[in-house]
XYZ file of C-alpha atoms in Angstrom:
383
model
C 0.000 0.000 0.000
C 2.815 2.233 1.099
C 4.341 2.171 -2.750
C 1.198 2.795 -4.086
C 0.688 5.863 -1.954
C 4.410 6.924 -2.978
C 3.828 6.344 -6.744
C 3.657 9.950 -8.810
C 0.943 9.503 -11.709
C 2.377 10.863 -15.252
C 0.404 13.760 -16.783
C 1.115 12.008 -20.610
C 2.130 8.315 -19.970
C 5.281 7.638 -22.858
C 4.713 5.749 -25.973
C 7.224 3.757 -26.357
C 10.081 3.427 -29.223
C 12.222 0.454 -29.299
C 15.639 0.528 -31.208
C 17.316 -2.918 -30.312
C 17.231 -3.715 -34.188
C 18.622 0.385 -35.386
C 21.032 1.292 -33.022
C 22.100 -2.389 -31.924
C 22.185 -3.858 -35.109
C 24.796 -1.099 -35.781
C 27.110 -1.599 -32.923
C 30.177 -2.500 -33.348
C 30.127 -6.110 -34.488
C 26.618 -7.024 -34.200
C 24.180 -7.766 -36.819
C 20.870 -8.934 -36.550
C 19.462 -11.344 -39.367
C 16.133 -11.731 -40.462
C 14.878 -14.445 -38.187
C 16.016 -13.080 -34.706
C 14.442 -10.006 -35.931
C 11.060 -10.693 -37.242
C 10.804 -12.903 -33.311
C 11.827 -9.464 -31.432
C 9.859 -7.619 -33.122
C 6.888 -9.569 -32.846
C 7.714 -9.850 -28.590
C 7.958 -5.986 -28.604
C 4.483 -5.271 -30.015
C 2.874 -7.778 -27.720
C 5.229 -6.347 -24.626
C 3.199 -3.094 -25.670
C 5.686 -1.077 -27.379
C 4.323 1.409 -29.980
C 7.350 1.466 -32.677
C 9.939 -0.781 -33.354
C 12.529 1.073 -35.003
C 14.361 -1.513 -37.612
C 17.814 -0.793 -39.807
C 19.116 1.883 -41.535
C 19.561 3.422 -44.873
C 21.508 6.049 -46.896
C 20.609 5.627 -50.283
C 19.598 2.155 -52.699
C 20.925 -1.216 -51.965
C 20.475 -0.998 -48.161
C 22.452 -4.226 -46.402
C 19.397 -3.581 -43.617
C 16.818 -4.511 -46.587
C 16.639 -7.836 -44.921
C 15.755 -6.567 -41.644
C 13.311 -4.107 -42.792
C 10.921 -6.425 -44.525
C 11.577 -9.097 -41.789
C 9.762 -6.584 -39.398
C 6.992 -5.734 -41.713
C 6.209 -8.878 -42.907
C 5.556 -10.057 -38.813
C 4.364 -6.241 -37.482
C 3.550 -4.475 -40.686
C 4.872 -0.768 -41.582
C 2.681 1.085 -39.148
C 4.381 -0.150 -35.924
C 8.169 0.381 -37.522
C 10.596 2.917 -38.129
C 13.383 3.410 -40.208
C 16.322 5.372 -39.840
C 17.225 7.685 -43.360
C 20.715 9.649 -42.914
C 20.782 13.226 -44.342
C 24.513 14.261 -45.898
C 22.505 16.455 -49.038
C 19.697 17.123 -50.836
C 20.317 14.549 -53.071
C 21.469 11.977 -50.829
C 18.034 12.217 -48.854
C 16.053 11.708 -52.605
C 17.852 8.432 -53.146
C 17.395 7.200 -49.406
C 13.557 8.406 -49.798
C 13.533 6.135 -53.489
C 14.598 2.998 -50.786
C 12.510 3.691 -48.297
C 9.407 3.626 -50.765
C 10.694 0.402 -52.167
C 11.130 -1.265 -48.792
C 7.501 0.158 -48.341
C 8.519 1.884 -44.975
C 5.953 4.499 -43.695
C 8.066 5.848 -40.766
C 10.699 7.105 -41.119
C 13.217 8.911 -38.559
C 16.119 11.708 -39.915
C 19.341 11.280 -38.690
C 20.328 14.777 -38.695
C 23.846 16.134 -36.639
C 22.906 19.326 -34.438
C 25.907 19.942 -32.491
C 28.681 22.344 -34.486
C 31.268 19.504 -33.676
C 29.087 16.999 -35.487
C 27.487 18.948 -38.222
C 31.071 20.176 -39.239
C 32.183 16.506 -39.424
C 29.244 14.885 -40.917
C 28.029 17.778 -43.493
C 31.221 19.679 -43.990
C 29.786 22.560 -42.575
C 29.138 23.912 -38.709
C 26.526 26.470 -39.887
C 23.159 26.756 -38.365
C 21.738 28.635 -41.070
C 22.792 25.560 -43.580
C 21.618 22.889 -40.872
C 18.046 24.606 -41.088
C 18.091 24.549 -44.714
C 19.049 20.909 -45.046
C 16.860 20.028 -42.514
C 13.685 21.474 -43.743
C 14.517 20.056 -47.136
C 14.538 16.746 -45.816
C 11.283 17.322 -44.011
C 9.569 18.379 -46.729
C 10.570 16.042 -49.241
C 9.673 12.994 -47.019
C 5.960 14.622 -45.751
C 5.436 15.520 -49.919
C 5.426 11.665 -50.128
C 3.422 10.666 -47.372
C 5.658 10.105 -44.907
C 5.297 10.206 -41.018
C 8.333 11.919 -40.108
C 10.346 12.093 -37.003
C 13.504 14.565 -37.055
C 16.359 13.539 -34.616
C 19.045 16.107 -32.949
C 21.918 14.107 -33.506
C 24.206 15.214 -30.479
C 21.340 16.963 -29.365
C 22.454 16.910 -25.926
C 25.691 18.379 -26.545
C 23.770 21.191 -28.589
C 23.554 24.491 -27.187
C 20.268 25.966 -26.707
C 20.580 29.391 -28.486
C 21.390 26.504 -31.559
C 18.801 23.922 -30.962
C 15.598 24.974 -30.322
C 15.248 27.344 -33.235
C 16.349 24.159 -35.309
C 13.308 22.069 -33.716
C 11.250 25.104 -34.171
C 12.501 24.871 -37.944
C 11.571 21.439 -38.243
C 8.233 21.510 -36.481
C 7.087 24.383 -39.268
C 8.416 22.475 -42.128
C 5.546 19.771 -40.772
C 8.058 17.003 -38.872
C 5.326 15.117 -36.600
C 8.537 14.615 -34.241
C 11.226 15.357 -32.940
C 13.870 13.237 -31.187
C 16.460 14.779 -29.256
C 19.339 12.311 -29.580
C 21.891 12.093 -26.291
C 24.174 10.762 -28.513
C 27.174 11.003 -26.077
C 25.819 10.866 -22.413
C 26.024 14.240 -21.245
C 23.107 15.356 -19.193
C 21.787 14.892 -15.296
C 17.956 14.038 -15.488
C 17.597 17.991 -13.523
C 19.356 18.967 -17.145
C 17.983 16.854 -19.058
C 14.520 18.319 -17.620
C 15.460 21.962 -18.186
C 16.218 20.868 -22.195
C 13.064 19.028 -22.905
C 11.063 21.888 -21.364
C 12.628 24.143 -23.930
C 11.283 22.005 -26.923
C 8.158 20.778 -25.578
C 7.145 24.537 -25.013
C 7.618 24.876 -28.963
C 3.958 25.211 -30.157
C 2.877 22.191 -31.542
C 5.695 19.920 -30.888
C 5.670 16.030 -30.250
C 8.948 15.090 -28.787
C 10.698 11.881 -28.204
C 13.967 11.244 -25.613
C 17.160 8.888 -26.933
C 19.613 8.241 -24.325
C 22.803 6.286 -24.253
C 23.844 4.635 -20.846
C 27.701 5.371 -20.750
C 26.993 6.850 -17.556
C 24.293 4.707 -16.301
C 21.389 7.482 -16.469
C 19.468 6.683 -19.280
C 16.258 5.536 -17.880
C 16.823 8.295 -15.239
C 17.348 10.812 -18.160
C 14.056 9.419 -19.821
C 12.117 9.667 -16.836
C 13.008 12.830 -16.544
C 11.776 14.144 -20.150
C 8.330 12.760 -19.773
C 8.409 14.975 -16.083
C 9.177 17.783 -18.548
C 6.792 16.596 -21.409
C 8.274 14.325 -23.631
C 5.651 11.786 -25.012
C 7.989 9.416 -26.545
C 10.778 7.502 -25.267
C 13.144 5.140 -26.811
C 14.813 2.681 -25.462
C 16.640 -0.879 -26.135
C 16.056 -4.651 -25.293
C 18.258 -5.219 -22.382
C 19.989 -1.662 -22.920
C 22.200 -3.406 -26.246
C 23.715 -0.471 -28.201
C 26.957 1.987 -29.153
C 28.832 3.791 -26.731
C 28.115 2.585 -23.803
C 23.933 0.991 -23.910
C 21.410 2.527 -24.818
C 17.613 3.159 -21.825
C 17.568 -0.598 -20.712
C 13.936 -1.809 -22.106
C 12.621 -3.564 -18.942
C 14.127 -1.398 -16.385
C 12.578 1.291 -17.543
C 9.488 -0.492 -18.251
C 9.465 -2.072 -14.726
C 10.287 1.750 -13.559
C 7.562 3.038 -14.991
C 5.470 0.020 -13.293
C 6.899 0.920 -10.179
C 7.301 4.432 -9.539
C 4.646 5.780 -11.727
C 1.892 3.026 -11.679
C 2.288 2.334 -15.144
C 0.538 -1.141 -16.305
C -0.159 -0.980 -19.890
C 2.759 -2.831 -20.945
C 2.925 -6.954 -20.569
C 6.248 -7.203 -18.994
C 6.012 -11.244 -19.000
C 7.748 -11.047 -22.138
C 10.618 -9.256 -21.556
C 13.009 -12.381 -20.354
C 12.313 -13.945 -23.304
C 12.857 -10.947 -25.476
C 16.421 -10.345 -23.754
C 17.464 -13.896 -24.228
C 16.611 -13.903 -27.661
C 17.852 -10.559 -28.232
C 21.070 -11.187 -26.473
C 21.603 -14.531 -28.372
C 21.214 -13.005 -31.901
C 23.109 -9.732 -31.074
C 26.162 -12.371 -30.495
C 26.821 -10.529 -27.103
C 26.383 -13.931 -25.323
C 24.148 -14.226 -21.974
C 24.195 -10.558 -20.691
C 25.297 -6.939 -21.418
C 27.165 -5.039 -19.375
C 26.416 -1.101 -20.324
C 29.045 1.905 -19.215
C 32.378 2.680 -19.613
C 34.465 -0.269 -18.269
C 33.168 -2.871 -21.177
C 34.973 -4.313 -24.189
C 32.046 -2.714 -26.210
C 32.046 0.963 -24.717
C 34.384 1.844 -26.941
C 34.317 -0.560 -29.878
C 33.690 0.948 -32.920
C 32.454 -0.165 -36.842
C 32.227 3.456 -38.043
C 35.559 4.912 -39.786
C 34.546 8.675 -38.254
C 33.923 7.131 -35.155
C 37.413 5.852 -34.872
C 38.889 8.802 -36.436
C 37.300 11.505 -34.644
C 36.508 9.500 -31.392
C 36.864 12.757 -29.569
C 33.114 13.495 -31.015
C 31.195 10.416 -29.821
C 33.205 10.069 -26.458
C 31.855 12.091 -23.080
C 35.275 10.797 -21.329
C 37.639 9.132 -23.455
C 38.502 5.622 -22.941
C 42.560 5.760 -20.837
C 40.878 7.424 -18.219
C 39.202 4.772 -16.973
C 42.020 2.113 -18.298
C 39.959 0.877 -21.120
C 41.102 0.717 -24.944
C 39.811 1.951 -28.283
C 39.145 -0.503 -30.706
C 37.896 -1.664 -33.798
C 34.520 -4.838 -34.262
C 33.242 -5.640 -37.181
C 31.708 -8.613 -38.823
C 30.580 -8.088 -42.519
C 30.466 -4.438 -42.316
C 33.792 -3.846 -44.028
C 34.956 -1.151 -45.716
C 38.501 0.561 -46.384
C 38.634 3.112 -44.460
C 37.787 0.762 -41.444
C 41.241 -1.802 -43.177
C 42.751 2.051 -43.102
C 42.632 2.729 -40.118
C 43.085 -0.826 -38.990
C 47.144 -0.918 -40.742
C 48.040 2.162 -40.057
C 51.576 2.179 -38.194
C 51.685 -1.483 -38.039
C 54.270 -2.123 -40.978
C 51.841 -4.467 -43.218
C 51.401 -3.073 -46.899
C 48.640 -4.243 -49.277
C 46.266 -3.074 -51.646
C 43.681 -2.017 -49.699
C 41.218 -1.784 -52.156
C 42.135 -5.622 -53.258
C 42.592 -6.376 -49.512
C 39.063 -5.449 -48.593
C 36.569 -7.154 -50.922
C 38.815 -10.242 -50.535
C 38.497 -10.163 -46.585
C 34.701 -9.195 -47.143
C 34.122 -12.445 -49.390
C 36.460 -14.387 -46.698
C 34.357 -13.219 -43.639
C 30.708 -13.910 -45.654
C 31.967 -17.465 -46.461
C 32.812 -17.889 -43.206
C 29.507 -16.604 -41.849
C 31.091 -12.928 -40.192
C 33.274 -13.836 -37.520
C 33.937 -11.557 -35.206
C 37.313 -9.140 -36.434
C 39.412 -7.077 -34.221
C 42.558 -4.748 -35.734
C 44.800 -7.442 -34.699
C 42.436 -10.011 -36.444
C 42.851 -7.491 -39.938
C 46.290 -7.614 -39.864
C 46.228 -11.028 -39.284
C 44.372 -10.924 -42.748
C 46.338 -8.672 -44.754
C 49.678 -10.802 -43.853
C 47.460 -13.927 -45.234
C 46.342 -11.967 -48.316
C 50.210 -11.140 -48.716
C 50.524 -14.716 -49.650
C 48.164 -14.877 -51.460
């Protein structure tokens, strides 16, 4: 009775957006297939989640095609979300041609906010450029029918004289939503409250939290927007993600249960949807999130691992951990780059790479660390 009488009611109790199969399925070294997807899918819409945000794509010939209509086929279009990435103008036509072919209806911008990441991902720091982009995106994707969610990439790093006119922006180019990404863990849940008051006083906004756990406050931090208005949160299946977790599905779940009297979602499926989840991530029987992991700083991104300054809140020596490179299929050059550099092997990288690519599908994507590349390249030598 005593809990009861403690629990604080939510003025808007928080849809739900789950991103195990997005931003999981593009850490470093894990990738979903079809099967383990369409099953945790299917165990998220029947836990009570609203979305399940699936894969990613950039432009035609998406690898996360598989994944994509593995969800739809078992939820349908209407309870998923996919992820487009905006460079240009053009880019965001040919990601918006794939997105009609893979018959998505949701989709969610990737868009960088923060003047560290806009200058690194669209060549550019300017706000005035970000706003154009932005709205071009917008109103390409809502000219086609689109629902469309806008994220603040870094959003949490992004100054508010910079950020709310750019959700304002987005909001009057006719977004439906706006997801403010805490893309490096960054904020206190009394900050993160102060920031999602900002954009929820925007007229007519809809706004959704993302937090990353490197600091072990995402479901805190979520908690926190919906005190401040958020109506969305996203979160992953047993907090699996880049950079240290991602908001933990069933603790926050259960938190909600417990501290706000929350009992809308069926939480007797969560077990099951961690095992399975766990199992077909290839992270083995648990997760660990935070900074001390072999994953909190593992990287499958080349920008990530050249400009780790930008995705790091503290970087990895200071708490006695190491940088370093996981991949599976996901191979490209830069990543064999950045993987020889200053270790005295020489190849032709852009022989090297398709041949370790072909290698590492035949042998069904084994897990590869630098030392595992090099390993590679000296057998390719021989070759």
């Amino acid at each position: 009775m005593a809990a009861a009488e403690n629990q604080e009611k939510l003025p808007i109790p928080p849809k739900i957006s789950d991103a195990t199969l997005r931003d999981s399925a593009h850490m470093a070294g894990v990738e979903f297939g079809p099967k383990d997807a369409a099953t945790v899918a299917d165990l998220l819409v029947r836990t009570g989640v609203e979305l399940v945000e699936v894969g990613m794509v950039s432009g035609p010939g998406s690898k996360d095609a598989p994944l994509v209509e593995a969800v739809h086929e078992t939820v349908g279009p209407e309870r998923s979300m996919t992820l487009l990435v905006v460079r240009d103008r053009q880019q965001v036509a040919r990601a918006l041609d794939e997105a009609e072919r893979l018959g998505v209806r949701h989709i969610m911008y990737s868009i960088p906010t923060s003047e560290q990441h806009a200058n690194l991902k669209l060549g550019s720091p300017s706000a005035k450029f970000l706003h154009a982009l932005a709205r071009s995106a917008i109103t390409q994707a809502k000219e086609r029918g689109f629902h469309v969610t806008f994220s603040g990439e870094d959003g949490a790093r992004t100054p508010r004289e910079r950020l709310v006119p750019y959700v304002t922006a987005g909001f009057e180019a006719g977004a439906d939503r706006f997801r403010l990404a805490e893309t490096v863990a960054y904020l206190s849940p009394w900050q993160m409250e102060a920031v999602i008051a900002d954009l929820t006083a925007i007229d007519g906004s809809e706004v959704e939290i993302h937090s990353h756990n490197m600091l072990g406050m995402a479901v805190a931090n979520s908690l926190a927007a919906v005190r401040a208005g958020a109506q969305w949160i996203s979160a992953t299946v047993g907090g699996i993600g880049e950079r240290g977790g991602n908001a933990p599905l069933a603790e926050l779940l259960t938190s909600l249960r417990v501290v706000h009297g929350d009992t809308r979602f069926d939480l007797t499926h969560l077990t099951e949807l961690s095992r399975i989840a766990l199992k077909g991530s290839g992270l083995g029987e648990a997760f660990q999130s935070g900074p001390t992991t072999p994953h909190a700083f593992a990287y499958e991104l080349p920008g990530q691992l050249s400009h780790p300054e930008a995705y790091e809140t503290l970087p990895a020596e200071l708490v006695g951990n190491a940088r370093e490179l996981r991949v599976r299929t996901r191979l490209t050059s830069a990543l064999v780059k950045w993987a020889l550099a200053d270790s005295g092997i020489f190849v032709d990288v852009d022989a090297f790479t398709p041949w370790l690519i072909d290698r590492q599908e035949r042998a069904g994507g084994p897990l590869l660390d630098r030392d595992a590349i090099r390993k590679a390249a000296i057998d390719f030598q021989s070759v």
